[in-house]
mmCIF file with all atom_site columns, C-alpha atoms and ligand atoms in Angstrom:
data_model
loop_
_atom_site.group_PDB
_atom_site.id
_atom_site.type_symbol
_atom_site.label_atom_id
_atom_site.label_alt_id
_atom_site.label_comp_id
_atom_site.label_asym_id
_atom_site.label_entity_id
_atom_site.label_seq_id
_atom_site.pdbx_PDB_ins_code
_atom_site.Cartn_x
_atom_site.Cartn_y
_atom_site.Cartn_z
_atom_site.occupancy
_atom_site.B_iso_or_equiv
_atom_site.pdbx_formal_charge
_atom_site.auth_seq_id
_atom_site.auth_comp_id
_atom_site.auth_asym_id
_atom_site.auth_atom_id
_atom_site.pdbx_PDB_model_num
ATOM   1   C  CA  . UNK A 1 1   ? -64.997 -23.430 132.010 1.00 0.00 ? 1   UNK A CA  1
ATOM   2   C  CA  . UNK A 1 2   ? -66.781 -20.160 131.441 1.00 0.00 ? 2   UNK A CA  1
ATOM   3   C  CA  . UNK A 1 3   ? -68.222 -19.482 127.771 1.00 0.00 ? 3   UNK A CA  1
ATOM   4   C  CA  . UNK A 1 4   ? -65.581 -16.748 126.215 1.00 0.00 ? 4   UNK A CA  1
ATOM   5   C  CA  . UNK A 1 5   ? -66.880 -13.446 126.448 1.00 0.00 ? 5   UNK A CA  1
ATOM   6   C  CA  . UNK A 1 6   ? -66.241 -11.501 122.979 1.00 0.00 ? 6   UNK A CA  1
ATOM   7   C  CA  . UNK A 1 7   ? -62.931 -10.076 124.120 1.00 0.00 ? 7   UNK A CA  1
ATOM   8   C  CA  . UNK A 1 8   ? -61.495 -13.281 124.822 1.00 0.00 ? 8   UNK A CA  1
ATOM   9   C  CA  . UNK A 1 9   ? -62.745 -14.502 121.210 1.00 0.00 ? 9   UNK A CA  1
ATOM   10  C  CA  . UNK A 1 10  ? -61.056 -11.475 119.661 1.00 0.00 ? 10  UNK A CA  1
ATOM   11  C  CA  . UNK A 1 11  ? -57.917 -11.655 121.513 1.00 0.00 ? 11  UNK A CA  1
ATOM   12  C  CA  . UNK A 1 12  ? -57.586 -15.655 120.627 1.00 0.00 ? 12  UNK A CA  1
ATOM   13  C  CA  . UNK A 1 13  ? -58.242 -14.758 116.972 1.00 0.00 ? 13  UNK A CA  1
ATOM   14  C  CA  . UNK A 1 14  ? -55.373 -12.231 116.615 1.00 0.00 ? 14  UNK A CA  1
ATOM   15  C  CA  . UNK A 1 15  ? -52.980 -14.410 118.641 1.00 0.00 ? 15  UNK A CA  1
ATOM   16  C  CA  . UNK A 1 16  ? -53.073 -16.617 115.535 1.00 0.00 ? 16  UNK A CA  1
ATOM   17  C  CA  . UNK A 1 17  ? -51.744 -13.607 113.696 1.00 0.00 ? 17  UNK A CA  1
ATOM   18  C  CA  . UNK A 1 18  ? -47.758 -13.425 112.614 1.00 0.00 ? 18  UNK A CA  1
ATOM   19  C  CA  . UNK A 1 19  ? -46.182 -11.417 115.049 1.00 0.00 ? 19  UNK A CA  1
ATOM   20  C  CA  . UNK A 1 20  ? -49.210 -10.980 117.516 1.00 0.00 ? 20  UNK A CA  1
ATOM   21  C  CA  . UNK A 1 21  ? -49.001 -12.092 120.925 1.00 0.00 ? 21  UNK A CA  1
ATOM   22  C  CA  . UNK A 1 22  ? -50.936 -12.249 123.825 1.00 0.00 ? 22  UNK A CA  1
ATOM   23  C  CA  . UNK A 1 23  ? -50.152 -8.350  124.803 1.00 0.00 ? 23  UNK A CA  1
ATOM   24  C  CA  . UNK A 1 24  ? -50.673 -7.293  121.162 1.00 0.00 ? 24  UNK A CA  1
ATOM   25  C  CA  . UNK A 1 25  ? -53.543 -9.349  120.921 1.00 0.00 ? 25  UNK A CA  1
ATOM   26  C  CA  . UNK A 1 26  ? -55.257 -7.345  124.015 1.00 0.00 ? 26  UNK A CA  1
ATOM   27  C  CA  . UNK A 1 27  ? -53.993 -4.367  123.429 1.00 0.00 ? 27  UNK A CA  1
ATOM   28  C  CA  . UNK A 1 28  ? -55.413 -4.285  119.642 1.00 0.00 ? 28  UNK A CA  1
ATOM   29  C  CA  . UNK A 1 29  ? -58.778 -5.698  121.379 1.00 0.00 ? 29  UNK A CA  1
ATOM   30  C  CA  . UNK A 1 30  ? -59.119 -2.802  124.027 1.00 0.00 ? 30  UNK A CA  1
ATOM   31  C  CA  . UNK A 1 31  ? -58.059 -0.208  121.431 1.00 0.00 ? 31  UNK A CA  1
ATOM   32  C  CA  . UNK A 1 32  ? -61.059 -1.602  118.894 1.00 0.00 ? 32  UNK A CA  1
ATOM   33  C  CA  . UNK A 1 33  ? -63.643 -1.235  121.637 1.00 0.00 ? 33  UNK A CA  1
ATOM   34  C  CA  . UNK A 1 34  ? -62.313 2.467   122.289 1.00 0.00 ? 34  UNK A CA  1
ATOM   35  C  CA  . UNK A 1 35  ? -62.406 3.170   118.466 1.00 0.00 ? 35  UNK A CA  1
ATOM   36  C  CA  . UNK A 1 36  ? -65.229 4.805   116.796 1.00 0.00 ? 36  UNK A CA  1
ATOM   37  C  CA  . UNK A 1 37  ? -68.222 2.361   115.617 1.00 0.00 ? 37  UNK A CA  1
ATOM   38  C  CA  . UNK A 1 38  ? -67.804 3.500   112.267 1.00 0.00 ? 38  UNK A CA  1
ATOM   39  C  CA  . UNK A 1 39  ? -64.361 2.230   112.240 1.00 0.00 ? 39  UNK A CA  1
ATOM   40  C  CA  . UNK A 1 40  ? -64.875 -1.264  113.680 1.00 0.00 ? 40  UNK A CA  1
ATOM   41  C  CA  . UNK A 1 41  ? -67.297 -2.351  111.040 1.00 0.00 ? 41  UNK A CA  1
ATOM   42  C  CA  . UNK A 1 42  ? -65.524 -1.373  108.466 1.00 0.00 ? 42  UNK A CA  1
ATOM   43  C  CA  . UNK A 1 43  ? -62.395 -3.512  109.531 1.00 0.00 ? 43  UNK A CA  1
ATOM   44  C  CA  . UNK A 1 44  ? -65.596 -6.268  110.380 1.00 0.00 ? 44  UNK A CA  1
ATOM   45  C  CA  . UNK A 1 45  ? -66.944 -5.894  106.628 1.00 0.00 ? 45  UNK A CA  1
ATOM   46  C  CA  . UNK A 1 46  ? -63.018 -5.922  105.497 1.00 0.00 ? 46  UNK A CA  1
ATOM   47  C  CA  . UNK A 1 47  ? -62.516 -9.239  106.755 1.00 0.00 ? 47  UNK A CA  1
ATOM   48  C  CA  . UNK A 1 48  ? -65.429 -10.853 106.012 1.00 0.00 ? 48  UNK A CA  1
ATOM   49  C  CA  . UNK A 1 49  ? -65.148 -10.081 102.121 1.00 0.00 ? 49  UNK A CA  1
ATOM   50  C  CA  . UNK A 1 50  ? -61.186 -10.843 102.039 1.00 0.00 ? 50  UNK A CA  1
ATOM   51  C  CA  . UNK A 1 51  ? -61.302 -14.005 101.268 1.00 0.00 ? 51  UNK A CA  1
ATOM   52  C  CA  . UNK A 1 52  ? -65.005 -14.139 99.583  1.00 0.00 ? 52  UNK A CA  1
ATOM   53  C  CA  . UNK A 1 53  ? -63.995 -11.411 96.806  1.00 0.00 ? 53  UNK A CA  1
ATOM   54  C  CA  . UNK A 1 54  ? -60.120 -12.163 96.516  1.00 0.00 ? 54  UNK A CA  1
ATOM   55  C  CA  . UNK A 1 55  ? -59.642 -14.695 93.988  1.00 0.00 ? 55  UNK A CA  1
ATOM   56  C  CA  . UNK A 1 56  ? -56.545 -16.194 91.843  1.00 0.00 ? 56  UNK A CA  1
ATOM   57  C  CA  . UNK A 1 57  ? -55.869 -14.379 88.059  1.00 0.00 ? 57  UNK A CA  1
ATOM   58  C  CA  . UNK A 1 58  ? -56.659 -16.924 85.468  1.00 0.00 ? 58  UNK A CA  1
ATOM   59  C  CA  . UNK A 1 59  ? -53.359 -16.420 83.786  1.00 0.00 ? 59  UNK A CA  1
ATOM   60  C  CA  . UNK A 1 60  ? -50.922 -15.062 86.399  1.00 0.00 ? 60  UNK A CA  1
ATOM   61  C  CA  . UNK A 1 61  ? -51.924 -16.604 89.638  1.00 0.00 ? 61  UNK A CA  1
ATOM   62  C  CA  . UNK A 1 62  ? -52.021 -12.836 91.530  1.00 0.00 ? 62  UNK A CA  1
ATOM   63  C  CA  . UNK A 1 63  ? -54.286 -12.463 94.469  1.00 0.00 ? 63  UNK A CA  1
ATOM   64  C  CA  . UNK A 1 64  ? -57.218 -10.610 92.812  1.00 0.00 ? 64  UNK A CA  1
ATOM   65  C  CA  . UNK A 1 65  ? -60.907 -8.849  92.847  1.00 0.00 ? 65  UNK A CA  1
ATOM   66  C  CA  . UNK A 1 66  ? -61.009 -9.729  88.798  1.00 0.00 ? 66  UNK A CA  1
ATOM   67  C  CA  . UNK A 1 67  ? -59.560 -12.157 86.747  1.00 0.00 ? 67  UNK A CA  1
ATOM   68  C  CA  . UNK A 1 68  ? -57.453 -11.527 84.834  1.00 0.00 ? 68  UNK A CA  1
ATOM   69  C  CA  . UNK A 1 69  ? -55.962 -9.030  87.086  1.00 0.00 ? 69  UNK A CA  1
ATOM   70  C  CA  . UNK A 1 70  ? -55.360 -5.604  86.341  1.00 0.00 ? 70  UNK A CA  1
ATOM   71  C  CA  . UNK A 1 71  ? -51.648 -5.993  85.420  1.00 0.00 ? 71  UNK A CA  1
ATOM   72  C  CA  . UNK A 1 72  ? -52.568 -8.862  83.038  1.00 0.00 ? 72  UNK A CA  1
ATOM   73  C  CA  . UNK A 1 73  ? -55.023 -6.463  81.530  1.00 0.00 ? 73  UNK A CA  1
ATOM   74  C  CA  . UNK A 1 74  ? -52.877 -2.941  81.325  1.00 0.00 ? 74  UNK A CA  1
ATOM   75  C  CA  . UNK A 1 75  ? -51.956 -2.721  77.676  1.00 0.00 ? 75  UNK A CA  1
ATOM   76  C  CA  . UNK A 1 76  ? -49.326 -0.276  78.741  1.00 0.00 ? 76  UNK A CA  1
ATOM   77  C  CA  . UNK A 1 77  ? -47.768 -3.079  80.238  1.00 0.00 ? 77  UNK A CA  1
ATOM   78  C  CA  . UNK A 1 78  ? -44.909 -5.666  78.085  1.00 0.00 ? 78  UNK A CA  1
ATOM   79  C  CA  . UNK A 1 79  ? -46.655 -8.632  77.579  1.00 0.00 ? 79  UNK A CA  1
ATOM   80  C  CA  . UNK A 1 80  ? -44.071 -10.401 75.971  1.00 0.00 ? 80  UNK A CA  1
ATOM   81  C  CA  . UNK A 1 81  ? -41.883 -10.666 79.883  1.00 0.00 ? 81  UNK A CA  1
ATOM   82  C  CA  . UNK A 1 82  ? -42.690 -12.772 82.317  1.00 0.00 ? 82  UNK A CA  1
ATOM   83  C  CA  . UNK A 1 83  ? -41.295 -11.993 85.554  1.00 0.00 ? 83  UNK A CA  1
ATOM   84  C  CA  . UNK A 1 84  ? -41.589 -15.528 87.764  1.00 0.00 ? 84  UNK A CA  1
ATOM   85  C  CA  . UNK A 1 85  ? -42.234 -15.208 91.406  1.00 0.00 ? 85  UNK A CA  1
ATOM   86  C  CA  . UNK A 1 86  ? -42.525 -17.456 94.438  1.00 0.00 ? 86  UNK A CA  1
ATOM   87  C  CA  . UNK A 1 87  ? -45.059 -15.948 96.008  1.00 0.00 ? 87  UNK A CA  1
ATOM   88  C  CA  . UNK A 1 88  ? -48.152 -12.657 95.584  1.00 0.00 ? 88  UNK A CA  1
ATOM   89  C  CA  . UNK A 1 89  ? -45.695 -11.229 98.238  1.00 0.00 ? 89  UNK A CA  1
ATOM   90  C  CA  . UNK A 1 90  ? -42.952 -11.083 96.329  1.00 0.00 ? 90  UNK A CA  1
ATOM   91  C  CA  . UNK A 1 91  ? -44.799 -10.116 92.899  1.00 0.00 ? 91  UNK A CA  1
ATOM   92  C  CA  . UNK A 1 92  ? -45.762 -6.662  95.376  1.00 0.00 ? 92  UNK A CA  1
ATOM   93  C  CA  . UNK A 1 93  ? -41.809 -6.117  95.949  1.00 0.00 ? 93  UNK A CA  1
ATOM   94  C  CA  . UNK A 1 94  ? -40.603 -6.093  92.452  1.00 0.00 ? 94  UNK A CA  1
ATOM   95  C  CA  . UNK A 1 95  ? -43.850 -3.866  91.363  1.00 0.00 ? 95  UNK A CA  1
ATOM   96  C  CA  . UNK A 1 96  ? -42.743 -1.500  94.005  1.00 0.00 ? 96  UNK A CA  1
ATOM   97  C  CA  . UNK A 1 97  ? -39.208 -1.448  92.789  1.00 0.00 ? 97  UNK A CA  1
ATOM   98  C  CA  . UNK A 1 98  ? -40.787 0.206   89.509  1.00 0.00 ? 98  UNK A CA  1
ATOM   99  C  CA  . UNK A 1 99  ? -38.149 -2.220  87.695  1.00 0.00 ? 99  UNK A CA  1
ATOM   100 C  CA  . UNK A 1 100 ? -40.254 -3.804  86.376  1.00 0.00 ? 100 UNK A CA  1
ATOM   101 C  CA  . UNK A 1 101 ? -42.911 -3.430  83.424  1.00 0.00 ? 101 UNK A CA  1
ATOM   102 C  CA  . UNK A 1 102 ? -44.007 -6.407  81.970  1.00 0.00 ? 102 UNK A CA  1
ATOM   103 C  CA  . UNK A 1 103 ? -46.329 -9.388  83.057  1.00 0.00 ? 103 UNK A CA  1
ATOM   104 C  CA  . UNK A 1 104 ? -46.012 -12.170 86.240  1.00 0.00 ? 104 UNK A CA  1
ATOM   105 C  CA  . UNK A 1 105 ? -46.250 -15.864 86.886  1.00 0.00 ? 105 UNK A CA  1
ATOM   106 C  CA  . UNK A 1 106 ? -47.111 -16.334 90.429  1.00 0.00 ? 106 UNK A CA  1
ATOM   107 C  CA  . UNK A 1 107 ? -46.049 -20.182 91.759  1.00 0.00 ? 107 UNK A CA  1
ATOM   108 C  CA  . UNK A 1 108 ? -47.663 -20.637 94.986  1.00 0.00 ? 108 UNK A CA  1
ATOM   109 C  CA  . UNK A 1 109 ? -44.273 -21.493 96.207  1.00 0.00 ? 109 UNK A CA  1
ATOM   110 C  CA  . UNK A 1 110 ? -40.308 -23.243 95.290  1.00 0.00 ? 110 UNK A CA  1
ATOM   111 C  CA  . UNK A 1 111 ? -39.546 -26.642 95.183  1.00 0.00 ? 111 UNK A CA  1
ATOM   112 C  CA  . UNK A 1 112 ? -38.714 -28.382 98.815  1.00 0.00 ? 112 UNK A CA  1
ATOM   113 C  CA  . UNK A 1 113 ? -37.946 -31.768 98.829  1.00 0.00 ? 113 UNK A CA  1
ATOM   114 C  CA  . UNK A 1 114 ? -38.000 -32.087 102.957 1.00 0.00 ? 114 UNK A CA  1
ATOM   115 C  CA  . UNK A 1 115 ? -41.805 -29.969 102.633 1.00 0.00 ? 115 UNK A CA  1
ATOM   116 C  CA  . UNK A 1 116 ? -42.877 -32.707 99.905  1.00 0.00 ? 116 UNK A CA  1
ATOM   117 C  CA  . UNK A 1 117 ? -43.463 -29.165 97.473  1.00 0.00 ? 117 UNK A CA  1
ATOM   118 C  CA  . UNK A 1 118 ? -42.574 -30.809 94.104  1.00 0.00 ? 118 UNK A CA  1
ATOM   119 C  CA  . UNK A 1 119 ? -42.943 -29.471 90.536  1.00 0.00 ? 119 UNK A CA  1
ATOM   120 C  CA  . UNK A 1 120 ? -46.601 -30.462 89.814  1.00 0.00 ? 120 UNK A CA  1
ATOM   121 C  CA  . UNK A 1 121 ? -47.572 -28.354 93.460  1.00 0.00 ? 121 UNK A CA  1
ATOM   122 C  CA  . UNK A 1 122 ? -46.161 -25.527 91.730  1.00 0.00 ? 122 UNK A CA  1
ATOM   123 C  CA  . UNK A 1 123 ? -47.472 -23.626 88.663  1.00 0.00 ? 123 UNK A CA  1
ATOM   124 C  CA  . UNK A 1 124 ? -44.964 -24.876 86.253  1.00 0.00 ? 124 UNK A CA  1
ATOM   125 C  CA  . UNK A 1 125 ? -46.795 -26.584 83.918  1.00 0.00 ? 125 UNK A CA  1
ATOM   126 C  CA  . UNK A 1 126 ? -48.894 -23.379 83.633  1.00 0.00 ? 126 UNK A CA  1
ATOM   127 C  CA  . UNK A 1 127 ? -45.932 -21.356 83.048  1.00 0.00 ? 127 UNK A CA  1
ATOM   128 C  CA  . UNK A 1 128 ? -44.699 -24.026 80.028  1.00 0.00 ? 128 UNK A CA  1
ATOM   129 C  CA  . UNK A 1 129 ? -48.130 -23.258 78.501  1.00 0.00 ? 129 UNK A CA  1
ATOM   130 C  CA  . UNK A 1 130 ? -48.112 -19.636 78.908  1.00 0.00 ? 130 UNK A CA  1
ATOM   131 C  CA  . UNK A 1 131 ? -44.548 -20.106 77.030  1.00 0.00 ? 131 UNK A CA  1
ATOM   132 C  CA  . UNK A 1 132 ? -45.950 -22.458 74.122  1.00 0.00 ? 132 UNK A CA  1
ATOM   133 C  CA  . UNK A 1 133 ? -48.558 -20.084 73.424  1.00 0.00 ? 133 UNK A CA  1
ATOM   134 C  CA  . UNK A 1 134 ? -46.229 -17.628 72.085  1.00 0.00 ? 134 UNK A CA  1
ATOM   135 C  CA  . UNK A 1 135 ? -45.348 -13.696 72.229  1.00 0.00 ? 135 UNK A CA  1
ATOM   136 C  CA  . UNK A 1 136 ? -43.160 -14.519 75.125  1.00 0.00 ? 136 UNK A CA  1
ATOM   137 C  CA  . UNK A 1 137 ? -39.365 -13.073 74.626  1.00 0.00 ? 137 UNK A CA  1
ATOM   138 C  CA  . UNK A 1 138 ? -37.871 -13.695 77.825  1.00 0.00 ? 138 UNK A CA  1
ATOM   139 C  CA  . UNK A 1 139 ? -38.746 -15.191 81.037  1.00 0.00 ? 139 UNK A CA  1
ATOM   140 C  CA  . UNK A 1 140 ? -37.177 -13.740 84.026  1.00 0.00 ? 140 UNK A CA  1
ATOM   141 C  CA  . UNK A 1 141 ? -36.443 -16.254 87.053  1.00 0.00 ? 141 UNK A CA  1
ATOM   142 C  CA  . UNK A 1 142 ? -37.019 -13.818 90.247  1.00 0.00 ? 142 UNK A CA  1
ATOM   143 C  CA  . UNK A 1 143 ? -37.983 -16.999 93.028  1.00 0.00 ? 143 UNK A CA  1
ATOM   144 C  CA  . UNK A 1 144 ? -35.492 -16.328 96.029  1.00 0.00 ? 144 UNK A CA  1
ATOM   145 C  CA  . UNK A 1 145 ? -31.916 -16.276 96.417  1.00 0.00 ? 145 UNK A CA  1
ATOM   146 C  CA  . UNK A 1 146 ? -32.032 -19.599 98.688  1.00 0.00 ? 146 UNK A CA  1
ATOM   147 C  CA  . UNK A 1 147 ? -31.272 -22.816 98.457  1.00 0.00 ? 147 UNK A CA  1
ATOM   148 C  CA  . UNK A 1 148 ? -35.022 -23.658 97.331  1.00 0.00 ? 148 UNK A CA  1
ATOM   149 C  CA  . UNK A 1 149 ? -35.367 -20.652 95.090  1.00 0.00 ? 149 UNK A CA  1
ATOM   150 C  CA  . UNK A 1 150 ? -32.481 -21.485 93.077  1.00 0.00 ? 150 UNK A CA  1
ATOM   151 C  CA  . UNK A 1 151 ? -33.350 -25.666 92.805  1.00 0.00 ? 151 UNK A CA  1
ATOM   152 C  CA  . UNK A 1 152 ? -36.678 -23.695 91.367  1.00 0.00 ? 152 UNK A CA  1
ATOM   153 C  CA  . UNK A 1 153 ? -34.932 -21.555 88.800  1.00 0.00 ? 153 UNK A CA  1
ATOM   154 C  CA  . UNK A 1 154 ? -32.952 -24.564 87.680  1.00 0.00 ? 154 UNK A CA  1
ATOM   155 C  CA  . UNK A 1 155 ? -35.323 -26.704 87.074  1.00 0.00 ? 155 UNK A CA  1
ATOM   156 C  CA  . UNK A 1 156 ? -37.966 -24.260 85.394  1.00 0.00 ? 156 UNK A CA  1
ATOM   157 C  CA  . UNK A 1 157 ? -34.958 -22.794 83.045  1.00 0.00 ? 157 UNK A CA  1
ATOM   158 C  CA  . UNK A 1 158 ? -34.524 -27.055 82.232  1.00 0.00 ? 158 UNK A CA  1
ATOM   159 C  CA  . UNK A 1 159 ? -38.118 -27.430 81.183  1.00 0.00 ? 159 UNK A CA  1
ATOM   160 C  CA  . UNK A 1 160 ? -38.213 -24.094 79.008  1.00 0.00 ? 160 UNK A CA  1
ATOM   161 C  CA  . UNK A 1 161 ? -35.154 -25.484 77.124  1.00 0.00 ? 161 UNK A CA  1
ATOM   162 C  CA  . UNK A 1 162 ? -36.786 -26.409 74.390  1.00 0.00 ? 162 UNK A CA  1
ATOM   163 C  CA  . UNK A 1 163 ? -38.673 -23.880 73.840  1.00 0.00 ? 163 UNK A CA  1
ATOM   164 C  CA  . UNK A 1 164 ? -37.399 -20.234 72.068  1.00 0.00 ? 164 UNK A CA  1
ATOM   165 C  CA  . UNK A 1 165 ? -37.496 -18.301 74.853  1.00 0.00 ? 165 UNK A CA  1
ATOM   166 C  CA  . UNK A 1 166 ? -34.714 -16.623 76.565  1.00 0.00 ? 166 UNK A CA  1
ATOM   167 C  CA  . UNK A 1 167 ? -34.609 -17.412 80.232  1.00 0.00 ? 167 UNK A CA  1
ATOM   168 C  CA  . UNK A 1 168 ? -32.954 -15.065 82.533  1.00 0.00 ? 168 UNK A CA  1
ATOM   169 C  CA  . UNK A 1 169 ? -32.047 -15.162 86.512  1.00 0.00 ? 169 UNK A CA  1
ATOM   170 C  CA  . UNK A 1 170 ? -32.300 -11.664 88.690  1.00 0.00 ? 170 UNK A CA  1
ATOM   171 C  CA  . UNK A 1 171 ? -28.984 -10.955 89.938  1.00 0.00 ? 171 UNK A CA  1
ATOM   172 C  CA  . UNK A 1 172 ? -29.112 -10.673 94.152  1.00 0.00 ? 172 UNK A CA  1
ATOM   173 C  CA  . UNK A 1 173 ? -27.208 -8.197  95.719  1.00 0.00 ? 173 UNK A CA  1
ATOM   174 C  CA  . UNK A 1 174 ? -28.649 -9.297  98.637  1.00 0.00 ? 174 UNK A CA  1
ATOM   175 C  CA  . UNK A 1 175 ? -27.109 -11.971 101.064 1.00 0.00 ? 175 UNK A CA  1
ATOM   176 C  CA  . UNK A 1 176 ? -27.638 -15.585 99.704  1.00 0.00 ? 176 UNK A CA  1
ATOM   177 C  CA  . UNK A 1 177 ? -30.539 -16.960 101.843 1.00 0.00 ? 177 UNK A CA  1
ATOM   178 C  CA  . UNK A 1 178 ? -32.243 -13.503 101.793 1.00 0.00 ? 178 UNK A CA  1
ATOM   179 C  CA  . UNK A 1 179 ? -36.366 -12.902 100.259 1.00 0.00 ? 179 UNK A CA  1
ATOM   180 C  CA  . UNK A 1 180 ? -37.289 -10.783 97.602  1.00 0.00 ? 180 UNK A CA  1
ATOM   181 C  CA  . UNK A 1 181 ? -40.484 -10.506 99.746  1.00 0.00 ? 181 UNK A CA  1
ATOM   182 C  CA  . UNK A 1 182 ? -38.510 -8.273  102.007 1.00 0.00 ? 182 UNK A CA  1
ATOM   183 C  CA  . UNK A 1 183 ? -35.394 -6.796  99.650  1.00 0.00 ? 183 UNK A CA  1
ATOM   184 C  CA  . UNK A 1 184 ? -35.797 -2.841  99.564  1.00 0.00 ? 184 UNK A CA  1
ATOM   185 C  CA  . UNK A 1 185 ? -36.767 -1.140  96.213  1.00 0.00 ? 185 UNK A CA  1
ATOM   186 C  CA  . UNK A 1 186 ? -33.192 0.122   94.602  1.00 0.00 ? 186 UNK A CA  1
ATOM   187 C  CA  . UNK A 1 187 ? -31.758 -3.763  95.785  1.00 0.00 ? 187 UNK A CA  1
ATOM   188 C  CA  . UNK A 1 188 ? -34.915 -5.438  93.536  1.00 0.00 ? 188 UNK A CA  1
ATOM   189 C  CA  . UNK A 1 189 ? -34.160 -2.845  91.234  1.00 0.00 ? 189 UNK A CA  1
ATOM   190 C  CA  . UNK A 1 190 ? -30.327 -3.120  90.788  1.00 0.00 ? 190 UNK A CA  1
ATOM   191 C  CA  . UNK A 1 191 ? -31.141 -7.323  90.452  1.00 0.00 ? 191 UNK A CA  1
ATOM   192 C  CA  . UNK A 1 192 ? -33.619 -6.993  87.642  1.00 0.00 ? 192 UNK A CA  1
ATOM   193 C  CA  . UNK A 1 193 ? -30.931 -4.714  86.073  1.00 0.00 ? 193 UNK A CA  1
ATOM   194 C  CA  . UNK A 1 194 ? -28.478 -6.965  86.409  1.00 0.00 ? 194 UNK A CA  1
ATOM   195 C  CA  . UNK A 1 195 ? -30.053 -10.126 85.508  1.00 0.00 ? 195 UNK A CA  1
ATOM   196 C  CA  . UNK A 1 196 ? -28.510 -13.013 83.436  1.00 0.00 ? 196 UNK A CA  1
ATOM   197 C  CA  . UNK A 1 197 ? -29.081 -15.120 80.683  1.00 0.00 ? 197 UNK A CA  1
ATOM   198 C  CA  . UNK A 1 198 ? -28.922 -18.766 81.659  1.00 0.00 ? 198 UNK A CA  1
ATOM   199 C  CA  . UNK A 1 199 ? -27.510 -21.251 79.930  1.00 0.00 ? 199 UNK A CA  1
HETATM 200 ZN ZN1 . ZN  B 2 .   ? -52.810 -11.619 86.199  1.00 0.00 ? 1   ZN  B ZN1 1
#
């Protein structure tokens, strides 16, 4: 077998992509060798600091260049909601809904029994501490309208009995199995609107 020449490299590591197959996967390769030097390192020199300068927020669990992020740090921001999230993903589509004003609680995921994901994988106990801490007036349960998403909500709005906080569930107007990750801006809107107290 012959060594791989640099366009075979390149085309093998964008076939690991989402969504990128083998045509996509050349014809992104054959368009970067057309496209101006200038161009190509800077996508080179993108890369290659992604994942050495993006780091977690100490308090929010965000994808981030500082910690704490900048939305933990805006003091025009209502630090006294937390808005719970699956996922950095979906954190991006209720911030883009402009719904939304306070602070976050990122996850890294919803409770899955058949994946093995069980509470202590998640960032619950985190959450319960940001919560005993104080200043916190509601908590807003935004992890997906599926069957793992609302197991989630269920069990997080369980462990913040105790505590005085009110704990609140996004209404979906979107089909039950959907993602916030890819719910359009008025829908995340009209759900943060309509959210309700649980019980
Ligand atoms: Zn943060």
């Amino acid at each position: 077998m012959r060594a791989s020449s640099p366009i075979d490299r390149l085309v093998e590591s964008l076939k690991r992509l989402p969504g990128i197959g083998e045509k996509s996967a050349q014809r992104l390769t054959y368009h970067l060798l057309g496209a101006p030097d200038a161009h190509v390192a800077e996508l080179a020199s993108a890369l290659a600091r992604l994942k050495q300068d993006t780091a977690l927020c100490e308090r929010c669990f965000d994808l981030t260049d500082r910690s704490p992020c900048r939305i933990c740090q805006d003091p025009k921001r209502d630090a006294s909601l937390i808005c719970v999230v699956e996922e950095p993903a979906d954190l991006v589509s209720v911030e883009n809904s402009g719904s939304f004003r306070g602070h976050y609680h990122v996850l890294g995921g919803a409770l899955s029994p058949i994946d093995g994901v069980a509470a202590e994988d998640l960032r619950i106990a985190e959450l319960e501490q940001r919560v005993r801490q104080g200043g916190i007036r509601e908590v807003i349960l935004a992890t997906n309208p599926n069957a793992e998403g609302d197991a989630t909500a269920h069990y997080i709005a369980d462990r913040l009995r105790q505590l005085s906080v009110a704990v609140s569930r996004i209404a979906y107007g979107m089909p039950l199995g959907g993602d916030l990750e890819y719910a359009d801006h008025v829908t995340v809107g009209r759900s943060m609107e309509n959210r309700r107290k649980v019980d």
